[in-house]
């Protein structure tokens, strides 16, 4: 039998959603733009798009399209796209929904290759048919289609603002991709106010055609973009998203965390498979940074444009002791390291401060030294190889103008040719706010809070750690024929669940170890095979009994043959009386092993498909829900990162004298994924790990 495959690279069936040969260049670098619905009335959206396109300074051809007007905003207008004399690269459609399809057909006829459909009234209101028609036309004619239901597209290097958002953006190196229109427009305004530069703003709306993957991959090769920031509410296809190639820092603000746990599922593992945790897993697996707020997302995005640090040793320069201590705390919390070499620091920085300053990192130059002290301390920090990154702090005082501080930091940073990462936090009033904006405008990430400054620097280190990962092939083995046969037999009996002894055998064949066990058909068989299993657990095996404990079908800690004989017979009698008519196939005897109780499993996410779960088991799983996921397929390194994801991971490094064979856990997690295409759910609870390995003490499989 040919083994089905789950892929991470290339295009799998879900990923073939986008037709090959489409190019987003015509959207971002068009030589001509037509705006359909270019009304002369300023209150109309089409008018605003035309006005923005003209006013940001787009130098290509602009063609207003209007049924009756011969000119709009001083430009010659055409009654239809087919009347435009020249080639049209990008068309922006802002006419009511009922006109969009025929207009889009005309665009295709004209040979347009890029389209932004502003109009609402498609799938978001249930008009799926017209949205599919748009997609079908786009595919048939190789048109890259943004939208529908978007506010447009902005690309600073082309001076193109084909949107009805704010007229101006500050040119920069962050590409902002947004699913939400209103929030996107709002953030354009905010970034302008805070002097955060943007290279692009892309409204995705309903994503009939172009989704996050295509835009991220386009910006991978765009020299004008350093960082990609995505505001996401939900993906259309998680599996397609998993094929996204991440070559530049991507920060995602994915909302909807509170929906965690909403997914109903039959098994225990499934009930923890809240899709937000799966999104978390997807981002980690792809090497994407997940932010929790716009403030954080834009802060990180700015810092991600900084040069990569060459090491871990940071220096804090401050005019205030308190803010220095706060920042030190923050650094420790997020795991950033401060340079700690007292005599070297004393020798280098003493001259930048009065006698009462401190050269113990934070370098406290005091409020007295002013811009001179900042300039010297910054210069030294940037010149010294021992310092790998700098955090400049400033508390606003009347004796120093924050703009002077901002100026000297900028001067020194630029003369060092931006040699290492520098972030700034300025705490104070409006003068500090202006100085922060000035620094941002000059691409030095500046913040009004130390938390944000430290967090953004941490993001840079985080991204760097993604880059240090080595590429690995998924560790997914074919399922042995014998295991597939058991699954087929179960199906042929009309069951969707696998009995415990069948589950053990399937898992063992796939590489998931069990404690020693035997499936006993009768008491004689049990006695004959129980040697070496004591102390053991006994569990009834019946296709008619799901909750074994409730019918007296479980007995634990059986110590010897006498107890086994008695309890075996007793169990058969009790079950027969409590579940009359239930077919009894036998009793599982499983050696009871001790170790750290974990939980592992497999569930199917509607977006991302099969995902493997791992967490601490026993009471921990119920109380702490300390579980994490990885989307199938993944390799051993990724499985190792899954172990490191859980909050209680320290327990796996040894707990109350119990050692854990982490390598066996990694192998077990990889082995589970082999069954991803053949079963719906696996629930191994507990999975006992000790120094000898990892063992499925109990296992359930739903097919
Ligand atoms: N070719 C060219 N122009 C045409 C055509 C045509 N076939 N048909 C109509 N027009 C012209 C109209 O004559 C009109 O110009 P006029 O004002 O000079 O007469 C212009 O196109 C616009 O048509 P209207 O019927 O006036 O439509 P209106 O501008 O009110 O609405 C719009 C069109 C904006 C596309 C609307 O249907 C819509 O979808 N609005 C929502 C847009 C939106 O919110 N998108 C999501 C953004 S994200 C967010 O939430 C902020």
mmCIF file of C-alpha atoms in Angstrom, residues 358-697:
data_model
loop_
_atom_site.group_PDB
_atom_site.id
_atom_site.type_symbol
_atom_site.label_atom_id
_atom_site.label_comp_id
_atom_site.label_asym_id
_atom_site.label_seq_id
_atom_site.Cartn_x
_atom_site.Cartn_y
_atom_site.Cartn_z
ATOM 1 C CA UNK A 358 27.793 54.217 38.964
ATOM 2 C CA UNK A 359 29.698 52.108 36.474
ATOM 3 C CA UNK A 360 28.085 48.914 37.627
ATOM 4 C CA UNK A 361 25.855 48.018 34.737
ATOM 5 C CA UNK A 362 23.316 49.870 34.541
ATOM 6 C CA UNK A 363 25.752 52.665 33.786
ATOM 7 C CA UNK A 364 24.222 55.495 35.817
ATOM 8 C CA UNK A 365 25.662 58.699 34.391
ATOM 9 C CA UNK A 366 23.283 60.639 36.711
ATOM 10 C CA UNK A 367 21.043 63.558 35.900
ATOM 11 C CA UNK A 368 23.971 65.926 36.021
ATOM 12 C CA UNK A 369 26.012 64.901 32.996
ATOM 13 C CA UNK A 370 23.304 65.647 30.443
ATOM 14 C CA UNK A 371 23.730 65.137 26.728
ATOM 15 C CA UNK A 372 27.534 65.017 27.019
ATOM 16 C CA UNK A 373 27.435 61.991 29.328
ATOM 17 C CA UNK A 374 24.931 60.217 27.056
ATOM 18 C CA UNK A 375 27.061 60.942 24.017
ATOM 19 C CA UNK A 376 30.241 59.594 25.582
ATOM 20 C CA UNK A 377 28.606 56.538 27.121
ATOM 21 C CA UNK A 378 26.818 55.716 23.847
ATOM 22 C CA UNK A 379 30.028 56.179 21.835
ATOM 23 C CA UNK A 380 31.978 53.862 24.144
ATOM 24 C CA UNK A 381 29.227 51.228 24.097
ATOM 25 C CA UNK A 382 29.015 51.259 20.323
ATOM 26 C CA UNK A 383 32.782 51.074 19.866
ATOM 27 C CA UNK A 384 33.485 48.210 22.254
ATOM 28 C CA UNK A 385 33.218 44.657 20.913
ATOM 29 C CA UNK A 386 32.502 43.403 24.404
ATOM 30 C CA UNK A 387 29.150 45.214 24.335
ATOM 31 C CA UNK A 388 26.614 43.512 22.046
ATOM 32 C CA UNK A 389 23.600 45.755 22.527
ATOM 33 C CA UNK A 390 22.641 48.990 24.252
ATOM 34 C CA UNK A 391 19.562 50.137 26.144
ATOM 35 C CA UNK A 392 19.493 53.899 26.603
ATOM 36 C CA UNK A 393 17.163 55.139 29.347
ATOM 37 C CA UNK A 394 16.165 58.667 30.127
ATOM 38 C CA UNK A 395 13.970 60.138 32.866
ATOM 39 C CA UNK A 396 12.855 63.619 31.897
ATOM 40 C CA UNK A 397 14.430 66.373 34.029
ATOM 41 C CA UNK A 398 14.386 70.133 33.698
ATOM 42 C CA UNK A 399 18.133 70.324 33.304
ATOM 43 C CA UNK A 400 18.319 68.218 30.156
ATOM 44 C CA UNK A 401 16.274 68.484 26.998
ATOM 45 C CA UNK A 402 15.276 64.985 25.840
ATOM 46 C CA UNK A 403 15.652 66.108 22.235
ATOM 47 C CA UNK A 404 19.354 66.767 22.956
ATOM 48 C CA UNK A 405 19.702 63.216 24.250
ATOM 49 C CA UNK A 406 17.873 61.885 21.201
ATOM 50 C CA UNK A 407 20.169 63.873 18.940
ATOM 51 C CA UNK A 408 23.413 62.613 20.467
ATOM 52 C CA UNK A 409 22.190 59.019 20.443
ATOM 53 C CA UNK A 410 21.248 59.381 16.785
ATOM 54 C CA UNK A 411 24.588 61.014 15.898
ATOM 55 C CA UNK A 412 26.622 58.331 17.633
ATOM 56 C CA UNK A 413 24.481 55.539 16.245
ATOM 57 C CA UNK A 414 24.786 56.772 12.715
ATOM 58 C CA UNK A 415 28.529 57.358 12.993
ATOM 59 C CA UNK A 416 28.902 53.788 14.272
ATOM 60 C CA UNK A 417 27.073 52.751 11.066
ATOM 61 C CA UNK A 418 24.363 51.125 13.174
ATOM 62 C CA UNK A 419 26.894 48.589 14.368
ATOM 63 C CA UNK A 420 24.746 46.886 17.010
ATOM 64 C CA UNK A 421 21.193 47.027 18.346
ATOM 65 C CA UNK A 422 20.237 50.120 20.329
ATOM 66 C CA UNK A 423 16.829 50.726 21.887
ATOM 67 C CA UNK A 424 15.766 53.765 23.878
ATOM 68 C CA UNK A 425 13.165 54.323 26.599
ATOM 69 C CA UNK A 426 12.290 57.875 27.595
ATOM 70 C CA UNK A 427 9.936 58.459 30.477
ATOM 71 C CA UNK A 428 8.445 61.912 30.867
ATOM 72 C CA UNK A 429 6.059 64.387 29.287
ATOM 73 C CA UNK A 430 5.518 65.898 25.881
ATOM 74 C CA UNK A 431 9.199 66.776 25.363
ATOM 75 C CA UNK A 432 10.086 63.105 25.804
ATOM 76 C CA UNK A 433 7.249 62.101 23.478
ATOM 77 C CA UNK A 434 8.679 64.364 20.771
ATOM 78 C CA UNK A 435 12.162 62.968 21.307
ATOM 79 C CA UNK A 436 10.778 59.415 21.019
ATOM 80 C CA UNK A 437 9.087 60.324 17.725
ATOM 81 C CA UNK A 438 12.361 61.861 16.490
ATOM 82 C CA UNK A 439 14.286 58.675 17.260
ATOM 83 C CA UNK A 440 11.642 56.489 15.642
ATOM 84 C CA UNK A 441 11.755 58.653 12.557
ATOM 85 C CA UNK A 442 15.472 57.915 12.396
ATOM 86 C CA UNK A 443 14.883 54.188 12.780
ATOM 87 C CA UNK A 444 16.107 53.933 16.369
ATOM 88 C CA UNK A 445 13.335 52.106 18.238
ATOM 89 C CA UNK A 446 12.256 54.388 21.085
ATOM 90 C CA UNK A 447 9.534 53.829 23.660
ATOM 91 C CA UNK A 448 7.832 55.531 26.556
ATOM 92 C CA UNK A 449 8.137 52.400 28.694
ATOM 93 C CA UNK A 450 11.114 50.271 29.640
ATOM 94 C CA UNK A 451 8.987 47.135 29.357
ATOM 95 C CA UNK A 452 8.414 47.810 25.674
ATOM 96 C CA UNK A 453 12.071 48.646 25.056
ATOM 97 C CA UNK A 454 13.288 45.446 26.718
ATOM 98 C CA UNK A 455 10.591 43.327 25.106
ATOM 99 C CA UNK A 456 11.494 44.624 21.642
ATOM 100 C CA UNK A 457 15.162 43.839 22.166
ATOM 101 C CA UNK A 458 14.180 40.388 23.374
ATOM 102 C CA UNK A 459 12.207 39.915 20.147
ATOM 103 C CA UNK A 460 15.400 40.541 18.210
ATOM 104 C CA UNK A 461 17.203 37.794 20.155
ATOM 105 C CA UNK A 462 14.202 35.544 19.747
ATOM 106 C CA UNK A 463 14.247 35.996 15.987
ATOM 107 C CA UNK A 464 17.953 35.334 15.957
ATOM 108 C CA UNK A 465 17.376 32.044 17.766
ATOM 109 C CA UNK A 466 14.933 31.017 15.020
ATOM 110 C CA UNK A 467 17.673 31.712 12.479
ATOM 111 C CA UNK A 468 20.070 29.461 14.369
ATOM 112 C CA UNK A 469 17.783 26.456 14.015
ATOM 113 C CA UNK A 470 19.017 23.930 11.551
ATOM 114 C CA UNK A 471 16.562 22.790 8.928
ATOM 115 C CA UNK A 472 15.396 19.292 9.605
ATOM 116 C CA UNK A 473 13.400 16.710 7.775
ATOM 117 C CA UNK A 474 10.199 15.568 9.452
ATOM 118 C CA UNK A 475 10.709 12.413 11.444
ATOM 119 C CA UNK A 476 7.650 10.505 10.279
ATOM 120 C CA UNK A 477 7.922 6.824 9.605
ATOM 121 C CA UNK A 478 5.524 4.688 7.563
ATOM 122 C CA UNK A 479 2.955 2.737 9.559
ATOM 123 C CA UNK A 480 3.780 -0.995 9.540
ATOM 124 C CA UNK A 481 1.330 -3.182 7.626
ATOM 125 C CA UNK A 482 0.419 -5.133 10.776
ATOM 126 C CA UNK A 483 -0.754 -1.923 12.492
ATOM 127 C CA UNK A 484 -2.810 -0.949 9.453
ATOM 128 C CA UNK A 485 -4.348 -4.402 9.448
ATOM 129 C CA UNK A 486 -5.486 -4.023 13.062
ATOM 130 C CA UNK A 487 -7.060 -0.670 12.175
ATOM 131 C CA UNK A 488 -8.835 -2.207 9.194
ATOM 132 C CA UNK A 489 -10.112 -5.104 11.316
ATOM 133 C CA UNK A 490 -11.521 -2.688 13.891
ATOM 134 C CA UNK A 491 -13.262 -0.750 11.129
ATOM 135 C CA UNK A 492 -14.654 -3.934 9.625
ATOM 136 C CA UNK A 493 -16.248 -4.720 12.986
ATOM 137 C CA UNK A 494 -18.072 -1.382 12.793
ATOM 138 C CA UNK A 495 -16.143 0.137 15.667
ATOM 139 C CA UNK A 496 -14.594 3.621 15.626
ATOM 140 C CA UNK A 497 -12.624 3.018 18.797
ATOM 141 C CA UNK A 498 -9.777 0.650 19.328
ATOM 142 C CA UNK A 499 -9.614 -1.617 22.368
ATOM 143 C CA UNK A 500 -6.721 -1.119 24.720
ATOM 144 C CA UNK A 501 -4.754 -4.199 23.703
ATOM 145 C CA UNK A 502 -5.233 -3.283 20.032
ATOM 146 C CA UNK A 503 -4.118 0.270 20.749
ATOM 147 C CA UNK A 504 -1.021 -0.989 22.581
ATOM 148 C CA UNK A 505 -0.086 -3.219 19.674
ATOM 149 C CA UNK A 506 -0.622 -0.467 17.086
ATOM 150 C CA UNK A 507 1.434 1.994 19.113
ATOM 151 C CA UNK A 508 4.209 -0.506 19.768
ATOM 152 C CA UNK A 509 4.432 -1.282 16.071
ATOM 153 C CA UNK A 510 4.800 2.450 15.417
ATOM 154 C CA UNK A 511 7.496 2.873 18.052
ATOM 155 C CA UNK A 512 5.548 3.953 21.138
ATOM 156 C CA UNK A 513 6.583 1.644 23.975
ATOM 157 C CA UNK A 514 4.188 0.134 26.502
ATOM 158 C CA UNK A 515 5.090 -1.190 29.935
ATOM 159 C CA UNK A 516 5.286 -4.996 29.746
ATOM 160 C CA UNK A 517 1.782 -6.291 29.188
ATOM 161 C CA UNK A 518 -0.289 -9.295 28.246
ATOM 162 C CA UNK A 519 -3.814 -9.622 26.926
ATOM 163 C CA UNK A 520 -5.307 -12.547 28.848
ATOM 164 C CA UNK A 521 -8.238 -14.446 27.417
ATOM 165 C CA UNK A 522 -8.918 -16.342 30.643
ATOM 166 C CA UNK A 523 -7.577 -16.736 34.155
ATOM 167 C CA UNK A 524 -5.275 -19.588 33.226
ATOM 168 C CA UNK A 525 -3.751 -17.532 30.421
ATOM 169 C CA UNK A 526 -3.359 -14.633 32.880
ATOM 170 C CA UNK A 527 -1.559 -16.716 35.506
ATOM 171 C CA UNK A 528 0.729 -18.267 32.900
ATOM 172 C CA UNK A 529 1.851 -14.880 31.533
ATOM 173 C CA UNK A 530 1.837 -12.681 34.618
ATOM 174 C CA UNK A 531 5.376 -13.461 35.759
ATOM 175 C CA UNK A 532 7.486 -10.340 35.462
ATOM 176 C CA UNK A 533 4.429 -8.076 35.295
ATOM 177 C CA UNK A 534 3.800 -7.664 39.050
ATOM 178 C CA UNK A 535 2.723 -5.234 40.386
ATOM 179 C CA UNK A 536 0.198 -5.071 37.600
ATOM 180 C CA UNK A 537 -3.003 -3.354 36.553
ATOM 181 C CA UNK A 538 -5.981 -5.322 35.215
ATOM 182 C CA UNK A 539 -8.431 -3.731 32.804
ATOM 183 C CA UNK A 540 -11.455 -5.322 31.198
ATOM 184 C CA UNK A 541 -11.500 -5.429 27.382
ATOM 185 C CA UNK A 542 -14.954 -5.131 25.844
ATOM 186 C CA UNK A 543 -16.235 -3.348 22.736
ATOM 187 C CA UNK A 544 -19.381 -2.545 24.727
ATOM 188 C CA UNK A 545 -17.701 -0.874 27.712
ATOM 189 C CA UNK A 546 -16.148 2.568 27.472
ATOM 190 C CA UNK A 547 -16.064 3.569 31.138
ATOM 191 C CA UNK A 548 -14.310 0.553 32.638
ATOM 192 C CA UNK A 549 -14.011 1.808 36.215
ATOM 193 C CA UNK A 550 -17.777 2.349 36.520
ATOM 194 C CA UNK A 551 -18.501 -1.356 35.910
ATOM 195 C CA UNK A 552 -15.713 -2.647 38.136
ATOM 196 C CA UNK A 553 -13.457 -3.271 35.160
ATOM 197 C CA UNK A 554 -10.226 -1.891 36.619
ATOM 198 C CA UNK A 555 -8.015 -3.249 39.412
ATOM 199 C CA UNK A 556 -4.617 -1.819 40.277
ATOM 200 C CA UNK A 557 -1.491 -2.885 42.176
ATOM 201 C CA UNK A 558 -2.057 -6.639 41.865
ATOM 202 C CA UNK A 559 0.938 -8.086 43.677
ATOM 203 C CA UNK A 560 0.954 -11.821 43.078
ATOM 204 C CA UNK A 561 -0.669 -14.900 41.574
ATOM 205 C CA UNK A 562 -3.171 -15.389 44.422
ATOM 206 C CA UNK A 563 -4.439 -11.832 44.171
ATOM 207 C CA UNK A 564 -4.500 -12.071 40.377
ATOM 208 C CA UNK A 565 -6.583 -15.252 40.421
ATOM 209 C CA UNK A 566 -9.090 -13.823 42.865
ATOM 210 C CA UNK A 567 -9.426 -10.419 41.233
ATOM 211 C CA UNK A 568 -9.587 -11.798 37.709
ATOM 212 C CA UNK A 569 -12.599 -13.973 38.533
ATOM 213 C CA UNK A 570 -14.131 -11.243 40.677
ATOM 214 C CA UNK A 571 -13.799 -8.709 37.849
ATOM 215 C CA UNK A 572 -15.516 -10.996 35.345
ATOM 216 C CA UNK A 573 -18.422 -11.501 37.760
ATOM 217 C CA UNK A 574 -18.789 -7.822 38.663
ATOM 218 C CA UNK A 575 -18.678 -6.671 35.065
ATOM 219 C CA UNK A 576 -21.217 -9.326 34.061
ATOM 220 C CA UNK A 577 -23.631 -8.046 36.693
ATOM 221 C CA UNK A 578 -23.050 -4.330 36.094
ATOM 222 C CA UNK A 579 -22.920 -4.517 32.308
ATOM 223 C CA UNK A 580 -25.108 -7.468 31.450
ATOM 224 C CA UNK A 581 -24.772 -8.568 27.870
ATOM 225 C CA UNK A 582 -21.445 -6.817 27.316
ATOM 226 C CA UNK A 583 -19.107 -8.900 25.169
ATOM 227 C CA UNK A 584 -15.941 -9.585 27.139
ATOM 228 C CA UNK A 585 -12.883 -10.238 24.997
ATOM 229 C CA UNK A 586 -10.431 -10.633 27.845
ATOM 230 C CA UNK A 587 -8.506 -8.694 30.457
ATOM 231 C CA UNK A 588 -5.401 -6.583 29.905
ATOM 232 C CA UNK A 589 -2.573 -7.139 32.369
ATOM 233 C CA UNK A 590 -0.173 -4.209 32.383
ATOM 234 C CA UNK A 591 2.929 -3.880 34.531
ATOM 235 C CA UNK A 592 2.627 -0.794 36.711
ATOM 236 C CA UNK A 593 5.640 1.431 36.207
ATOM 237 C CA UNK A 594 6.595 4.515 38.147
ATOM 238 C CA UNK A 595 7.953 7.756 36.809
ATOM 239 C CA UNK A 596 6.812 11.217 35.809
ATOM 240 C CA UNK A 597 3.231 11.211 34.579
ATOM 241 C CA UNK A 598 2.871 12.920 31.228
ATOM 242 C CA UNK A 599 0.163 13.033 28.600
ATOM 243 C CA UNK A 600 0.628 12.766 24.866
ATOM 244 C CA UNK A 601 -1.752 12.448 22.003
ATOM 245 C CA UNK A 602 -2.896 13.247 18.541
ATOM 246 C CA UNK A 603 -5.896 15.313 17.530
ATOM 247 C CA UNK A 604 -7.250 16.746 14.306
ATOM 248 C CA UNK A 605 -7.512 20.509 14.059
ATOM 249 C CA UNK A 606 -10.008 21.769 11.484
ATOM 250 C CA UNK A 607 -7.471 24.361 10.285
ATOM 251 C CA UNK A 608 -4.116 22.671 10.621
ATOM 252 C CA UNK A 609 -5.002 18.983 10.428
ATOM 253 C CA UNK A 610 -3.263 16.498 12.698
ATOM 254 C CA UNK A 611 -1.370 17.862 15.678
ATOM 255 C CA UNK A 612 0.591 16.077 18.380
ATOM 256 C CA UNK A 613 0.087 17.176 21.963
ATOM 257 C CA UNK A 614 2.370 16.827 24.954
ATOM 258 C CA UNK A 615 2.031 17.941 28.562
ATOM 259 C CA UNK A 616 2.365 16.947 32.148
ATOM 260 C CA UNK A 617 -0.207 14.338 33.101
ATOM 261 C CA UNK A 618 -2.070 13.313 36.209
ATOM 262 C CA UNK A 619 -3.422 16.147 38.312
ATOM 263 C CA UNK A 620 -1.273 18.629 36.391
ATOM 264 C CA UNK A 621 -3.132 18.179 33.131
ATOM 265 C CA UNK A 622 -6.513 18.947 34.674
ATOM 266 C CA UNK A 623 -5.422 21.850 36.822
ATOM 267 C CA UNK A 624 -2.744 23.572 34.830
ATOM 268 C CA UNK A 625 -3.670 22.614 31.293
ATOM 269 C CA UNK A 626 0.067 22.734 30.757
ATOM 270 C CA UNK A 627 0.079 21.230 27.312
ATOM 271 C CA UNK A 628 1.515 22.290 24.007
ATOM 272 C CA UNK A 629 1.202 21.125 20.407
ATOM 273 C CA UNK A 630 3.126 20.657 17.215
ATOM 274 C CA UNK A 631 1.533 20.331 13.819
ATOM 275 C CA UNK A 632 2.322 17.138 11.952
ATOM 276 C CA UNK A 633 4.836 16.566 10.451
ATOM 277 C CA UNK A 634 7.824 17.636 12.518
ATOM 278 C CA UNK A 635 11.323 16.422 13.268
ATOM 279 C CA UNK A 636 13.129 15.441 16.440
ATOM 280 C CA UNK A 637 14.468 18.934 17.137
ATOM 281 C CA UNK A 638 10.954 20.302 16.932
ATOM 282 C CA UNK A 639 9.741 17.539 19.270
ATOM 283 C CA UNK A 640 12.486 18.639 21.676
ATOM 284 C CA UNK A 641 11.164 22.191 21.479
ATOM 285 C CA UNK A 642 7.668 20.862 22.197
ATOM 286 C CA UNK A 643 8.984 19.392 25.464
ATOM 287 C CA UNK A 644 10.629 22.715 26.276
ATOM 288 C CA UNK A 645 7.371 24.570 25.621
ATOM 289 C CA UNK A 646 5.522 23.394 28.681
ATOM 290 C CA UNK A 647 5.724 25.503 31.813
ATOM 291 C CA UNK A 648 6.581 22.539 34.010
ATOM 292 C CA UNK A 649 9.451 21.450 31.777
ATOM 293 C CA UNK A 650 11.860 21.590 34.735
ATOM 294 C CA UNK A 651 10.098 18.511 36.126
ATOM 295 C CA UNK A 652 11.426 16.592 33.147
ATOM 296 C CA UNK A 653 14.953 17.455 34.209
ATOM 297 C CA UNK A 654 14.467 15.339 37.333
ATOM 298 C CA UNK A 655 11.727 15.376 39.937
ATOM 299 C CA UNK A 656 11.905 13.949 43.464
ATOM 300 C CA UNK A 657 14.767 11.758 42.445
ATOM 301 C CA UNK A 658 12.977 10.488 39.325
ATOM 302 C CA UNK A 659 15.004 10.921 36.185
ATOM 303 C CA UNK A 660 13.301 11.328 32.827
ATOM 304 C CA UNK A 661 14.662 9.905 29.594
ATOM 305 C CA UNK A 662 13.861 12.933 27.456
ATOM 306 C CA UNK A 663 15.284 11.351 24.324
ATOM 307 C CA UNK A 664 12.676 8.599 24.574
ATOM 308 C CA UNK A 665 9.952 11.255 24.893
ATOM 309 C CA UNK A 666 11.178 12.900 21.712
ATOM 310 C CA UNK A 667 11.074 9.559 19.925
ATOM 311 C CA UNK A 668 7.588 8.838 21.278
ATOM 312 C CA UNK A 669 6.217 12.200 20.078
ATOM 313 C CA UNK A 670 7.685 11.633 16.638
ATOM 314 C CA UNK A 671 6.327 8.077 16.555
ATOM 315 C CA UNK A 672 2.781 9.219 17.361
ATOM 316 C CA UNK A 673 2.663 11.346 14.217
ATOM 317 C CA UNK A 674 3.104 8.281 12.036
ATOM 318 C CA UNK A 675 -0.560 7.482 12.669
ATOM 319 C CA UNK A 676 -1.752 10.996 11.782
ATOM 320 C CA UNK A 677 -3.360 9.974 8.517
ATOM 321 C CA UNK A 678 -4.874 6.729 9.756
ATOM 322 C CA UNK A 679 -6.610 7.594 13.019
ATOM 323 C CA UNK A 680 -8.522 10.584 14.343
ATOM 324 C CA UNK A 681 -7.326 10.726 17.913
ATOM 325 C CA UNK A 682 -4.792 9.176 20.194
ATOM 326 C CA UNK A 683 -4.815 9.755 23.916
ATOM 327 C CA UNK A 684 -1.936 8.349 25.926
ATOM 328 C CA UNK A 685 -2.668 9.216 29.524
ATOM 329 C CA UNK A 686 -0.590 8.650 31.442
ATOM 330 C CA UNK A 687 2.578 8.382 29.465
ATOM 331 C CA UNK A 688 5.065 7.417 32.144
ATOM 332 C CA UNK A 689 8.615 8.601 31.678
ATOM 333 C CA UNK A 690 11.489 7.406 33.828
ATOM 334 C CA UNK A 691 15.190 6.797 33.343
ATOM 335 C CA UNK A 692 14.482 3.666 31.271
ATOM 336 C CA UNK A 693 12.214 5.318 28.721
ATOM 337 C CA UNK A 694 8.664 6.472 28.052
ATOM 338 C CA UNK A 695 5.767 4.050 28.384
ATOM 339 C CA UNK A 696 2.114 4.284 27.413
ATOM 340 C CA UNK A 697 0.474 3.198 30.685
#
